[in-house]
């Protein structure tokens, strides 16, 4: 596993539990729709919460593409720190 940087550990500490759960669900499922189903919330709520997280962090955590959502470098660090 990649050692998480102090910066990403600090980020994970700033995020609320629901934020971390969302990031982990998206990291696992690579899809807002599937992540939403797993968390029992709407895809719109997933988008809104992810926007909050990315605002707190200051950078995108996932790239949205045709193949689903893929973690950015910072996204990977936050995923490591959240586990």
CSV table of C-alpha atoms in Angstrom, one decimal:
chain,number,residue,atom,x,y,z
A,1,UNK,CA,0.0,0.0,0.0
A,2,UNK,CA,1.1,3.6,-0.6
A,3,UNK,CA,2.1,5.3,2.5
A,4,UNK,CA,-0.4,8.1,3.0
A,5,UNK,CA,1.0,11.6,3.3
A,6,UNK,CA,0.3,13.7,6.3
A,7,UNK,CA,-1.7,16.0,4.0
A,8,UNK,CA,-4.1,13.2,3.0
A,9,UNK,CA,-4.4,12.0,6.6
A,10,UNK,CA,-5.3,15.6,7.6
A,11,UNK,CA,-7.8,15.7,4.8
A,12,UNK,CA,-9.4,12.4,5.9
A,13,UNK,CA,-9.6,13.9,9.4
A,14,UNK,CA,-11.4,17.0,8.2
A,15,UNK,CA,-14.0,15.0,6.3
A,16,UNK,CA,-17.2,13.8,8.0
A,17,UNK,CA,-18.0,10.1,8.3
A,18,UNK,CA,-20.6,10.3,5.6
A,19,UNK,CA,-18.1,12.0,3.3
A,20,UNK,CA,-15.6,9.1,3.9
A,21,UNK,CA,-18.3,6.5,3.4
A,22,UNK,CA,-19.2,8.1,0.1
A,23,UNK,CA,-15.6,8.3,-1.1
A,24,UNK,CA,-15.0,4.6,-0.2
A,25,UNK,CA,-18.3,3.6,-1.9
A,26,UNK,CA,-17.3,5.4,-5.1
A,27,UNK,CA,-13.8,4.0,-4.9
A,28,UNK,CA,-15.2,0.5,-4.7
A,29,UNK,CA,-18.1,0.8,-7.2
A,30,UNK,CA,-16.7,3.4,-9.6
A,31,UNK,CA,-20.3,4.6,-10.2
A,32,UNK,CA,-22.5,7.3,-8.6
A,33,UNK,CA,-25.6,5.2,-9.2
A,34,UNK,CA,-24.2,2.0,-7.6
A,35,UNK,CA,-22.6,4.0,-4.8
A,36,UNK,CA,-25.9,5.7,-4.1
A,37,UNK,CA,-27.7,2.3,-4.0
A,38,UNK,CA,-25.2,1.0,-1.5
A,39,UNK,CA,-25.5,4.0,0.7
A,40,UNK,CA,-29.3,4.1,0.3
A,41,UNK,CA,-29.4,7.6,-1.0
A,42,UNK,CA,-30.2,9.1,-4.4
A,43,UNK,CA,-27.6,9.6,-7.1
A,44,UNK,CA,-28.3,13.4,-6.8
A,45,UNK,CA,-27.3,13.2,-3.1
A,46,UNK,CA,-24.1,11.4,-4.0
A,47,UNK,CA,-23.2,14.2,-6.5
A,48,UNK,CA,-24.0,16.9,-3.9
A,49,UNK,CA,-22.0,15.2,-1.2
A,50,UNK,CA,-19.1,14.6,-3.5
A,51,UNK,CA,-19.2,18.2,-4.5
A,52,UNK,CA,-19.0,19.1,-0.7
A,53,UNK,CA,-16.1,16.8,-0.3
A,54,UNK,CA,-14.2,18.2,-3.3
A,55,UNK,CA,-14.9,21.7,-2.1
A,56,UNK,CA,-13.4,20.9,1.3
A,57,UNK,CA,-10.4,19.2,-0.3
A,58,UNK,CA,-10.0,21.8,-3.0
A,59,UNK,CA,-9.4,19.4,-5.8
A,60,UNK,CA,-11.4,16.7,-7.7
A,61,UNK,CA,-11.2,13.3,-6.0
A,62,UNK,CA,-12.7,11.4,-9.0
A,63,UNK,CA,-12.6,11.9,-12.7
A,64,UNK,CA,-16.0,11.2,-14.3
A,65,UNK,CA,-15.6,9.3,-17.6
A,66,UNK,CA,-17.4,6.9,-19.8
A,67,UNK,CA,-16.0,4.0,-17.9
A,68,UNK,CA,-17.4,5.3,-14.6
A,69,UNK,CA,-15.6,7.3,-11.9
A,70,UNK,CA,-11.9,6.9,-11.4
A,71,UNK,CA,-10.0,8.3,-8.4
A,72,UNK,CA,-7.5,11.1,-9.1
A,73,UNK,CA,-4.1,10.9,-7.3
A,74,UNK,CA,-5.5,12.9,-4.4
A,75,UNK,CA,-8.6,10.7,-4.5
A,76,UNK,CA,-6.4,7.6,-4.1
A,77,UNK,CA,-4.6,9.2,-1.1
A,78,UNK,CA,-7.9,10.0,0.6
A,79,UNK,CA,-9.2,6.4,-0.1
A,80,UNK,CA,-6.0,5.1,1.5
A,81,UNK,CA,-6.4,7.4,4.5
A,82,UNK,CA,-10.1,6.6,4.9
A,83,UNK,CA,-9.7,2.8,5.1
